[in-house]
Amino acid sequence: MNVRELALDTLLAIEQKGAYSHLQLNDAIRKGRLDGRDAALLTEIVYGTVQRRDTLDYYLAPFLRKARRLELWVRVLLRLTLYQMVYLDRVPDRAAIFEAVEIAKRRGHRGIASLVNGVLRTIGREGLPSLDAIIDSEKRLAVATSHPEWLVRRWIKQYGLEETARMCETNLRPPPSTARVNRLRATVEEALDRLRAEGMEAVPGLVAPDAVRAAKGNLAHTETFRSGWLTIQDESSMLVARALDPSPGERVLDCCAAPGGKTTHIAERMDGRGEVVAVDVHEHKVKLIEQQAQRLGLGCITALALDSRRLGERFAPESFDRILVDAPCTGFGVIRRKPEIKYTKGKDDVAALIEVQQAILRAAAPLLKKGGTLVYSTCTIEREENEEAIARFLADHPDFSLDDRLAERMPDAVRPHVQAGMLQLLPHYFDSDGFFIARLRKKVQ
Ligand SMILES: C[S@@+](CC[C@H](N)C(=O)[O-])C[C@H]1O[C@@H](n2cnc3c(N)ncnc32)[C@H](O)[C@@H]1O
């Protein structure tokens, strides 16, 4: 099957079955047995088309006025072809249109092929409609950066127009390829030397001291990764274990642990000594934690499947020195990695998730020793799931307070963003995931 046809099927699965783009893409690359170049083109077309979906629909709309009920596959074919015409310089327009027409002939009939041909050639001739025709500036930003209008308006209320615009634009760019160095095995310098010896162009991270960044290529495909020197992780995410700051010999609970990125980081920072109990509600995901622990040679991790809203049934009160709640969330800080979530997650998801987040925090709180540290983190930028979640928890738990020592644990560049024991990173600050971290302390008395 050719790359465009695979792209069409992948995009249809994302749209119709609500599949995650990265999982669907991995599947397509495996099934299509694509080589590096084709896999890269498929990835670019699929991610790009999902990322720019609403902008592409805006561009297509004037040319589709006369088309009666358009089947979804035809619309998706038009989107992915227009994506190549507008955003991929290396693909000549006529080649992209030719491929689209051939697919339309195979999947549909001559009428559809001629519609596809007509629409795309007319756009090629007449050019794209101007976004300036949208008078309302908030709506224009939503269409120009392909984010739902409700979300853009909501972010503007939270962060203002300028920050929102920068964030939306950053969300359109591919995320950097980063990994955390396993400090039990190597230093950052040693890992960089080994990566370079393997032919990877890698440099130190921008913010997290344990991070490496690859200019090109996939760090997970290196021998350095396979031999347990690296864990694929975003730089914002690497700040969480630093905020928790565990010591060797302690007992630590990670309440929402799969696939184990932060669990293994915590264990590394404990020099592999003590115990990290890693809990996740999904049995199949618990296996991923075990695999990571094994790959990294970390024997101090105990992984188990459990709904963390019921932690009290399993663990004794005050039995942990430190607790991490890396809560399930809307994930609006990682739109670059999972672009489809900007269309699929809605206000109802926020409302449902904040109840789960509070229930997990409520269940975890009694298990922490007096004087112990609890870190709450999310990969979202929604205040309701972040600052407001902490305010709500603190109102119900007077034995906890925000711990302003968070700032001391953060790298210099991040410190100005810490306020009263809380940190909100937006994706454009350091070209890393949007992330929230709060550090709380359980009072001794
Ligand atoms: C943000 S992800 C965790 C990422 C992980 N900490 C890491 O760094 O690799 C949230 C996790 O919470 C889990 N989860 C959702 N609801 C849960 C619950 N009620 N109890 C325990 N885990 C839950 C999900 O399965 C998901 O793996």
Short mmCIF file of C-alpha atoms and ligand atoms in Angstrom, two decimals:
data_model
loop_
_atom_site.label_atom_id
_atom_site.label_comp_id
_atom_site.label_asym_id
_atom_site.label_seq_id
_atom_site.Cartn_x
_atom_site.Cartn_y
_atom_site.Cartn_z
CA MET A 1 0.00 0.00 0.00
CA ASN A 2 1.33 3.48 -0.75
CA VAL A 3 2.13 6.05 1.90
CA ARG A 4 -0.85 8.37 1.12
CA GLU A 5 -3.31 5.49 1.25
CA LEU A 6 -1.85 4.36 4.59
CA ALA A 7 -2.10 7.96 5.79
CA LEU A 8 -5.78 8.01 4.77
CA ASP A 9 -6.54 4.79 6.70
CA THR A 10 -4.58 5.97 9.73
CA LEU A 11 -6.38 9.32 9.78
CA LEU A 12 -9.77 7.62 9.38
CA ALA A 13 -9.04 5.32 12.34
CA ILE A 14 -8.07 8.36 14.45
CA GLU A 15 -11.23 10.21 13.41
CA GLN A 16 -13.73 7.35 13.54
CA LYS A 17 -12.44 5.12 16.35
CA GLY A 18 -10.95 7.87 18.48
CA ALA A 19 -7.57 6.09 18.25
CA TYR A 20 -4.43 7.88 19.49
CA SER A 21 -2.33 9.08 16.53
CA HIS A 22 0.99 7.75 17.87
CA LEU A 23 -0.38 4.24 18.46
CA GLN A 24 -2.20 4.17 15.12
CA LEU A 25 0.94 5.40 13.35
CA ASN A 26 3.17 2.75 14.92
CA ASP A 27 0.65 0.17 13.78
CA ALA A 28 0.60 1.50 10.21
CA ILE A 29 4.41 1.65 9.98
CA ARG A 30 4.63 -1.96 11.15
CA LYS A 31 1.85 -3.24 8.87
CA GLY A 32 3.08 -1.29 5.83
CA ARG A 33 6.69 -2.42 6.54
CA LEU A 34 7.81 1.10 5.70
CA ASP A 35 11.46 2.05 5.48
CA GLY A 36 12.85 5.12 7.28
CA ARG A 37 11.99 7.62 4.55
CA ASP A 38 8.43 6.45 3.97
CA ALA A 39 7.83 6.12 7.71
CA ALA A 40 8.98 9.74 8.15
CA LEU A 41 6.68 10.95 5.35
CA LEU A 42 3.70 9.03 6.76
CA THR A 43 4.37 10.43 10.24
CA GLU A 44 4.62 13.96 8.91
CA ILE A 45 1.42 13.72 6.86
CA VAL A 46 -0.62 12.09 9.64
CA TYR A 47 0.55 14.35 12.48
CA GLY A 48 0.41 17.44 10.30
CA THR A 49 -3.10 16.73 9.03
CA VAL A 50 -4.43 16.10 12.54
CA GLN A 51 -2.61 19.14 13.90
CA ARG A 52 -3.97 21.45 11.15
CA ARG A 53 -7.40 19.83 10.71
CA ASP A 54 -9.58 22.89 11.37
CA THR A 55 -7.35 25.23 9.37
CA LEU A 56 -7.46 22.82 6.43
CA ASP A 57 -11.26 22.63 6.68
CA TYR A 58 -11.44 26.43 6.66
CA TYR A 59 -9.31 26.51 3.50
CA LEU A 60 -11.42 23.80 1.84
CA ALA A 61 -14.85 25.22 2.75
CA PRO A 62 -15.32 27.76 -0.13
CA PHE A 63 -14.38 25.09 -2.68
CA LEU A 64 -16.81 22.54 -1.33
CA ARG A 65 -19.95 24.69 -1.25
CA LYS A 66 -21.45 22.91 -4.21
CA ALA A 67 -20.47 19.42 -3.08
CA ARG A 68 -23.44 17.69 -1.53
CA ARG A 69 -22.90 15.37 1.47
CA LEU A 70 -19.21 14.57 1.42
CA GLU A 71 -18.20 11.16 2.73
CA LEU A 72 -15.65 11.32 5.55
CA TRP A 73 -12.93 9.49 3.62
CA VAL A 74 -13.17 12.03 0.79
CA ARG A 75 -12.88 14.94 3.21
CA VAL A 76 -9.88 13.30 4.91
CA LEU A 77 -8.25 12.64 1.53
CA LEU A 78 -8.69 16.32 0.63
CA ARG A 79 -7.28 17.41 3.99
CA LEU A 80 -4.17 15.26 3.77
CA THR A 81 -3.49 16.33 0.19
CA LEU A 82 -3.99 20.00 0.94
CA TYR A 83 -1.69 19.58 3.94
CA GLN A 84 1.08 18.42 1.61
CA MET A 85 0.38 21.26 -0.85
CA VAL A 86 0.46 23.98 1.82
CA TYR A 87 2.99 22.75 4.36
CA LEU A 88 5.32 20.23 2.70
CA ASP A 89 7.69 22.04 0.36
CA ARG A 90 9.41 18.86 -0.74
CA VAL A 91 6.21 17.38 -2.24
CA PRO A 92 5.28 19.04 -5.59
CA ASP A 93 1.55 19.93 -5.75
CA ARG A 94 0.97 17.94 -8.93
CA ALA A 95 2.42 14.78 -7.36
CA ALA A 96 0.19 15.14 -4.28
CA ILE A 97 -2.90 15.78 -6.44
CA PHE A 98 -2.11 12.87 -8.76
CA GLU A 99 -1.86 10.46 -5.80
CA ALA A 100 -5.14 11.77 -4.34
CA VAL A 101 -7.00 11.31 -7.61
CA GLU A 102 -5.68 7.76 -8.01
CA ILE A 103 -6.82 6.89 -4.46
CA ALA A 104 -10.24 8.47 -5.16
CA LYS A 105 -10.60 6.33 -8.30
CA ARG A 106 -9.70 3.15 -6.40
CA ARG A 107 -11.89 3.83 -3.37
CA GLY A 108 -14.79 5.61 -4.98
CA HIS A 109 -15.73 6.26 -8.58
CA ARG A 110 -14.93 8.64 -11.41
CA GLY A 111 -17.30 11.31 -10.01
CA ILE A 112 -15.43 11.47 -6.71
CA ALA A 113 -12.06 11.43 -8.47
CA SER A 114 -13.15 14.36 -10.59
CA LEU A 115 -14.42 16.27 -7.53
CA VAL A 116 -11.09 15.71 -5.74
CA ASN A 117 -9.17 16.76 -8.83
CA GLY A 118 -11.35 19.84 -9.39
CA VAL A 119 -11.21 21.09 -5.79
CA LEU A 120 -7.44 20.66 -5.43
CA ARG A 121 -6.57 22.15 -8.82
CA THR A 122 -8.85 25.15 -8.23
CA ILE A 123 -7.14 25.79 -4.88
CA GLY A 124 -3.77 25.47 -6.62
CA ARG A 125 -4.87 28.08 -9.17
CA GLU A 126 -6.84 30.52 -7.00
CA GLY A 127 -4.89 30.24 -3.73
CA LEU A 128 -6.09 29.85 -0.16
CA PRO A 129 -8.86 31.97 1.38
CA SER A 130 -7.44 34.58 3.77
CA LEU A 131 -7.73 34.05 7.52
CA ASP A 132 -8.12 37.84 7.85
CA ALA A 133 -11.73 37.39 6.76
CA ILE A 134 -12.40 36.17 10.31
CA ILE A 135 -13.11 39.41 12.19
CA ASP A 136 -13.19 38.03 15.75
CA SER A 137 -9.53 37.79 16.81
CA GLU A 138 -10.08 34.89 19.24
CA LYS A 139 -11.91 32.90 16.59
CA ARG A 140 -9.18 33.75 14.06
CA LEU A 141 -6.51 32.42 16.43
CA ALA A 142 -8.57 29.24 16.91
CA VAL A 143 -8.89 28.63 13.16
CA ALA A 144 -5.34 29.70 12.29
CA THR A 145 -3.83 27.31 14.84
CA SER A 146 -6.56 24.66 14.57
CA HIS A 147 -7.73 24.60 18.16
CA PRO A 148 -11.41 24.47 19.19
CA GLU A 149 -12.80 27.92 19.87
CA TRP A 150 -14.03 27.05 23.38
CA LEU A 151 -10.53 25.97 24.36
CA VAL A 152 -8.84 29.07 22.97
CA ARG A 153 -11.35 31.35 24.73
CA ARG A 154 -10.83 29.40 27.96
CA TRP A 155 -7.03 29.69 27.74
CA ILE A 156 -7.25 33.41 26.96
CA LYS A 157 -9.23 33.85 30.19
CA GLN A 158 -6.53 31.93 32.08
CA TYR A 159 -3.35 33.17 30.41
CA GLY A 160 -4.21 36.18 28.21
CA LEU A 161 -4.15 36.48 24.41
CA GLU A 162 -0.38 36.69 23.91
CA GLU A 163 0.56 33.60 25.96
CA THR A 164 -2.32 31.65 24.41
CA ALA A 165 -1.21 32.56 20.89
CA ARG A 166 2.36 31.44 21.61
CA MET A 167 1.12 28.24 23.18
CA CYS A 168 -1.21 27.45 20.25
CA GLU A 169 1.60 28.06 17.76
CA THR A 170 4.00 25.86 19.74
CA ASN A 171 1.37 23.11 19.73
CA LEU A 172 1.70 22.95 15.93
CA ARG A 173 5.40 22.16 16.01
CA PRO A 174 6.81 18.65 16.46
CA PRO A 175 7.93 17.95 20.04
CA PRO A 176 11.65 17.57 20.70
CA SER A 177 13.11 14.09 21.07
CA THR A 178 14.47 13.90 24.62
CA ALA A 179 15.61 11.24 27.06
CA ARG A 180 16.67 11.04 30.68
CA VAL A 181 20.08 9.62 31.50
CA ASN A 182 20.07 6.82 34.08
CA ARG A 183 22.54 8.36 36.54
CA LEU A 184 23.18 4.93 38.07
CA ARG A 185 24.76 3.86 34.79
CA ALA A 186 26.26 6.97 33.22
CA THR A 187 26.73 10.73 33.33
CA VAL A 188 25.10 12.98 30.74
CA GLU A 189 28.52 13.48 29.10
CA GLU A 190 29.12 9.72 28.87
CA ALA A 191 25.66 9.17 27.40
CA LEU A 192 26.22 11.94 24.84
CA ASP A 193 29.59 10.45 23.83
CA ARG A 194 28.02 7.03 23.37
CA LEU A 195 25.10 8.43 21.36
CA ARG A 196 27.49 10.37 19.11
CA ALA A 197 29.55 7.20 18.63
CA GLU A 198 26.33 5.58 17.39
CA GLY A 199 25.91 8.41 14.88
CA MET A 200 23.22 10.38 16.75
CA GLU A 201 23.41 14.17 16.88
CA ALA A 202 22.65 14.71 20.56
CA VAL A 203 23.10 17.67 22.92
CA PRO A 204 22.38 18.31 26.61
CA GLY A 205 18.78 19.22 27.53
CA LEU A 206 17.57 22.81 27.82
CA VAL A 207 16.32 22.69 31.41
CA ALA A 208 16.47 19.29 33.11
CA PRO A 209 20.04 18.50 34.22
CA ASP A 210 19.63 14.77 33.42
CA ALA A 211 18.32 15.33 29.90
CA VAL A 212 19.71 14.74 26.42
CA ARG A 213 18.10 16.04 23.22
CA ALA A 214 18.44 14.51 19.77
CA ALA A 215 18.55 16.85 16.80
CA LYS A 216 17.43 14.04 14.50
CA GLY A 217 16.47 10.38 14.80
CA ASN A 218 14.83 8.30 17.47
CA LEU A 219 16.66 7.88 20.78
CA ALA A 220 14.63 4.74 21.51
CA HIS A 221 16.29 3.01 18.54
CA THR A 222 19.81 3.32 19.96
CA GLU A 223 21.98 0.79 21.77
CA THR A 224 22.49 3.45 24.46
CA PHE A 225 18.74 3.23 25.16
CA ARG A 226 18.52 -0.56 24.92
CA SER A 227 21.32 -1.06 27.40
CA GLY A 228 19.46 0.87 30.10
CA TRP A 229 21.30 4.18 29.96
CA LEU A 230 18.26 6.18 28.80
CA THR A 231 14.54 6.57 29.37
CA ILE A 232 12.43 8.44 26.83
CA GLN A 233 10.92 11.33 28.76
CA ASP A 234 10.06 14.98 28.25
CA GLU A 235 12.16 17.53 30.11
CA SER A 236 9.19 18.96 32.08
CA SER A 237 8.35 15.47 33.22
CA MET A 238 11.91 15.04 34.51
CA LEU A 239 11.35 17.84 37.01
CA VAL A 240 8.75 15.85 38.96
CA ALA A 241 11.09 13.35 40.68
CA ARG A 242 13.37 16.32 41.41
CA ALA A 243 10.42 18.07 43.12
CA LEU A 244 9.70 14.94 45.17
CA ASP A 245 13.42 14.72 46.08
CA PRO A 246 13.49 11.18 47.55
CA SER A 247 16.47 9.83 49.52
CA PRO A 248 18.02 6.35 49.39
CA GLY A 249 16.35 3.93 51.82
CA GLU A 250 12.95 5.68 51.89
CA ARG A 251 9.55 4.13 51.11
CA VAL A 252 7.84 6.02 48.28
CA LEU A 253 4.37 5.60 46.76
CA ASP A 254 3.70 6.48 43.10
CA CYS A 255 -0.12 6.43 42.80
CA CYS A 256 -0.58 6.74 39.00
CA ALA A 257 2.61 5.18 37.79
CA ALA A 258 2.31 3.57 34.35
CA PRO A 259 4.25 3.36 32.11
CA GLY A 260 6.81 4.08 34.83
CA GLY A 261 8.70 7.14 33.55
CA LYS A 262 8.62 8.88 36.91
CA THR A 263 8.70 5.69 39.03
CA THR A 264 12.04 4.72 37.51
CA HIS A 265 13.36 8.26 37.86
CA ILE A 266 12.45 8.22 41.57
CA ALA A 267 14.22 4.86 41.98
CA GLU A 268 17.31 6.17 40.16
CA ARG A 269 17.43 9.21 42.46
CA MET A 270 17.27 6.80 45.44
CA ASP A 271 20.35 4.98 44.06
CA GLY A 272 18.10 1.92 43.77
CA ARG A 273 17.89 1.64 47.59
CA GLY A 274 14.63 1.60 49.58
CA GLU A 275 11.23 0.81 48.05
CA VAL A 276 9.12 2.46 45.37
CA VAL A 277 5.56 1.12 45.29
CA ALA A 278 4.16 1.83 41.82
CA VAL A 279 0.38 1.61 41.44
CA ASP A 280 -1.75 1.90 38.33
CA VAL A 281 -5.39 1.04 37.77
CA HIS A 282 -4.73 -0.82 34.51
CA GLU A 283 -3.26 -4.31 34.86
CA HIS A 284 -1.75 -4.29 31.33
CA LYS A 285 0.01 -1.00 32.01
CA VAL A 286 1.54 -2.35 35.24
CA LYS A 287 3.55 -4.75 33.05
CA LEU A 288 5.10 -1.74 31.30
CA ILE A 289 6.40 -0.47 34.65
CA GLU A 290 7.96 -3.88 35.36
CA GLN A 291 9.59 -3.94 31.91
CA GLN A 292 11.12 -0.50 32.42
CA ALA A 293 12.39 -1.39 35.91
CA GLN A 294 14.03 -4.49 34.49
CA ARG A 295 15.58 -2.69 31.51
CA LEU A 296 17.08 -0.06 33.81
CA GLY A 297 18.24 -2.62 36.39
CA LEU A 298 16.13 -1.16 39.23
CA GLY A 299 15.23 -3.86 41.76
CA CYS A 300 13.56 -1.61 44.34
CA ILE A 301 10.28 -1.13 42.44
CA THR A 302 7.13 -3.07 43.37
CA ALA A 303 4.42 -2.59 40.73
CA LEU A 304 0.78 -3.46 41.32
CA ALA A 305 -2.66 -2.96 39.79
CA LEU A 306 -5.01 -1.02 42.03
CA ASP A 307 -7.50 1.83 41.82
CA SER A 308 -5.73 4.55 43.78
CA ARG A 309 -9.05 5.88 45.03
CA ARG A 310 -8.94 2.78 47.26
CA LEU A 311 -5.33 2.94 48.47
CA GLY A 312 -6.51 2.86 52.09
CA GLU A 313 -7.71 -0.75 51.70
CA ARG A 314 -4.19 -1.85 50.85
CA PHE A 315 -1.72 0.32 52.75
CA ALA A 316 -1.39 1.34 56.39
CA PRO A 317 -1.78 4.98 57.46
CA GLU A 318 1.46 6.97 57.60
CA SER A 319 3.46 4.18 55.94
CA PHE A 320 5.20 6.25 53.19
CA ASP A 321 7.93 8.91 53.40
CA ARG A 322 6.93 10.47 50.09
CA ILE A 323 3.98 10.19 47.73
CA LEU A 324 3.63 11.17 44.09
CA VAL A 325 0.20 11.72 42.52
CA ASP A 326 0.93 12.15 38.79
CA ALA A 327 -2.78 12.37 38.14
CA PRO A 328 -4.83 11.38 35.09
CA CYS A 329 -5.70 14.69 33.40
CA THR A 330 -6.94 16.27 30.16
CA GLY A 331 -3.36 16.29 28.84
CA PHE A 332 -3.66 19.73 27.20
CA GLY A 333 0.03 20.27 27.90
CA VAL A 334 0.97 17.47 25.49
CA ILE A 335 -1.10 18.42 22.43
CA ARG A 336 2.07 18.29 20.33
CA ARG A 337 2.41 14.58 21.10
CA LYS A 338 -1.30 13.71 20.94
CA PRO A 339 -2.84 16.36 18.66
CA GLU A 340 -6.24 14.65 18.42
CA ILE A 341 -7.01 15.37 22.09
CA LYS A 342 -7.64 19.03 21.32
CA TYR A 343 -10.74 17.97 19.36
CA THR A 344 -11.90 15.03 21.47
CA LYS A 345 -11.56 16.30 25.06
CA GLY A 346 -14.27 18.64 26.26
CA LYS A 347 -15.52 20.52 29.32
CA ASP A 348 -17.20 17.34 30.60
CA ASP A 349 -13.81 15.61 30.69
CA VAL A 350 -12.40 18.39 32.83
CA ALA A 351 -15.36 18.07 35.22
CA ALA A 352 -15.03 14.26 35.46
CA LEU A 353 -11.25 14.30 35.86
CA ILE A 354 -11.17 16.81 38.69
CA GLU A 355 -13.32 14.44 40.77
CA VAL A 356 -10.92 11.50 40.12
CA GLN A 357 -7.93 13.72 40.95
CA GLN A 358 -9.48 14.76 44.29
CA ALA A 359 -10.46 11.17 45.13
CA ILE A 360 -6.88 9.96 44.57
CA LEU A 361 -5.44 12.82 46.63
CA ARG A 362 -7.97 12.10 49.43
CA ALA A 363 -7.01 8.41 49.47
CA ALA A 364 -3.25 9.10 49.36
CA ALA A 365 -3.14 11.79 52.08
CA PRO A 366 -3.55 9.52 55.17
CA LEU A 367 -0.79 7.17 53.94
CA LEU A 368 1.89 9.86 54.18
CA LYS A 369 4.02 10.09 57.34
CA LYS A 370 3.86 13.34 59.30
CA GLY A 371 6.53 15.68 57.94
CA GLY A 372 6.45 13.77 54.62
CA THR A 373 6.28 15.22 51.10
CA LEU A 374 3.45 14.84 48.60
CA VAL A 375 3.91 15.96 45.00
CA TYR A 376 0.90 16.44 42.74
CA SER A 377 1.57 16.79 39.01
CA THR A 378 -0.33 16.86 35.72
CA CYS A 379 0.55 17.31 32.06
CA THR A 380 -2.20 19.87 31.60
CA ILE A 381 -2.47 23.63 31.74
CA GLU A 382 -6.05 23.80 33.08
CA ARG A 383 -6.16 25.76 36.32
CA GLU A 384 -9.17 23.71 37.48
CA GLU A 385 -7.00 20.57 37.40
CA ASN A 386 -3.96 22.34 38.82
CA GLU A 387 -3.94 25.34 41.19
CA GLU A 388 -7.66 25.00 41.91
CA ALA A 389 -7.29 21.25 42.59
CA ILE A 390 -4.59 22.05 45.15
CA ALA A 391 -6.66 24.83 46.74
CA ARG A 392 -9.61 22.44 47.07
CA PHE A 393 -7.42 19.69 48.58
CA LEU A 394 -5.84 22.10 51.07
CA ALA A 395 -9.25 23.42 52.13
CA ASP A 396 -10.23 19.86 53.10
CA HIS A 397 -6.82 18.91 54.55
CA PRO A 398 -5.55 21.50 57.04
CA ASP A 399 -2.74 19.09 58.01
CA PHE A 400 -1.08 19.83 54.62
CA SER A 401 0.54 23.03 53.35
CA LEU A 402 2.33 24.14 50.18
CA ASP A 403 6.08 23.68 50.44
CA ASP A 404 7.99 26.61 49.00
CA ARG A 405 11.22 24.57 49.01
CA LEU A 406 10.05 23.47 45.55
CA ALA A 407 11.97 26.41 44.07
CA GLU A 408 15.29 25.17 45.54
CA ARG A 409 14.83 21.82 43.84
CA MET A 410 14.29 23.33 40.40
CA PRO A 411 16.99 24.23 37.85
CA ASP A 412 17.84 27.96 37.73
CA ALA A 413 15.95 28.64 34.50
CA VAL A 414 12.71 27.19 35.91
CA ARG A 415 12.87 28.88 39.33
CA PRO A 416 11.23 32.18 38.23
CA HIS A 417 8.11 30.20 37.26
CA VAL A 418 7.69 28.70 40.77
CA GLN A 419 5.17 30.45 42.95
CA ALA A 420 4.39 29.41 46.52
CA GLY A 421 5.27 25.75 46.06
CA MET A 422 3.62 25.44 42.64
CA LEU A 423 5.03 25.46 39.11
CA GLN A 424 3.11 25.84 35.85
CA LEU A 425 5.16 25.34 32.71
CA LEU A 426 3.63 26.22 29.34
CA PRO A 427 4.99 24.42 26.24
CA HIS A 428 6.64 27.50 24.76
CA TYR A 429 8.69 28.39 27.87
CA PHE A 430 11.35 25.71 27.28
CA ASP A 431 10.07 23.84 24.23
CA SER A 432 8.88 21.10 26.60
CA ASP A 433 5.51 19.70 27.68
CA GLY A 434 3.01 21.90 29.48
CA PHE A 435 3.24 20.66 33.05
CA PHE A 436 2.06 21.47 36.57
CA ILE A 437 3.90 20.50 39.76
CA ALA A 438 2.88 21.24 43.35
CA ARG A 439 4.93 20.22 46.37
CA LEU A 440 3.03 19.77 49.65
CA ARG A 441 4.20 18.94 53.14
CA LYS A 442 2.25 17.09 55.82
CA LYS A 443 2.55 19.01 59.05
CA VAL A 444 4.38 17.36 61.95
CA GLN A 445 1.78 18.40 64.55
C1 LIG B 1 -0.30 10.85 33.66
S1 LIG B 1 -0.39 9.14 33.51
C2 LIG B 1 0.97 8.60 34.49
C3 LIG B 1 2.30 8.69 33.83
C4 LIG B 1 3.39 8.08 34.69
N1 LIG B 1 3.43 8.66 36.01
C5 LIG B 1 4.76 8.22 34.06
O1 LIG B 1 5.48 9.18 34.37
O2 LIG B 1 5.13 7.38 33.24
C6 LIG B 1 -1.73 8.77 34.56
C7 LIG B 1 -1.89 7.30 34.88
O3 LIG B 1 -2.94 7.19 35.85
C8 LIG B 1 -3.56 5.96 35.66
N2 LIG B 1 -4.85 6.04 36.38
C9 LIG B 1 -6.01 6.61 35.99
N3 LIG B 1 -6.93 6.49 36.95
C10 LIG B 1 -6.34 5.84 37.98
C11 LIG B 1 -6.79 5.40 39.25
N4 LIG B 1 -8.04 5.63 39.65
N5 LIG B 1 -5.93 4.74 40.04
C12 LIG B 1 -4.65 4.49 39.64
N6 LIG B 1 -4.18 4.88 38.44
C13 LIG B 1 -5.01 5.55 37.62
C14 LIG B 1 -3.63 5.80 34.16
O4 LIG B 1 -3.75 4.44 33.79
C15 LIG B 1 -2.31 6.42 33.71
O5 LIG B 1 -1.36 5.43 33.49
#
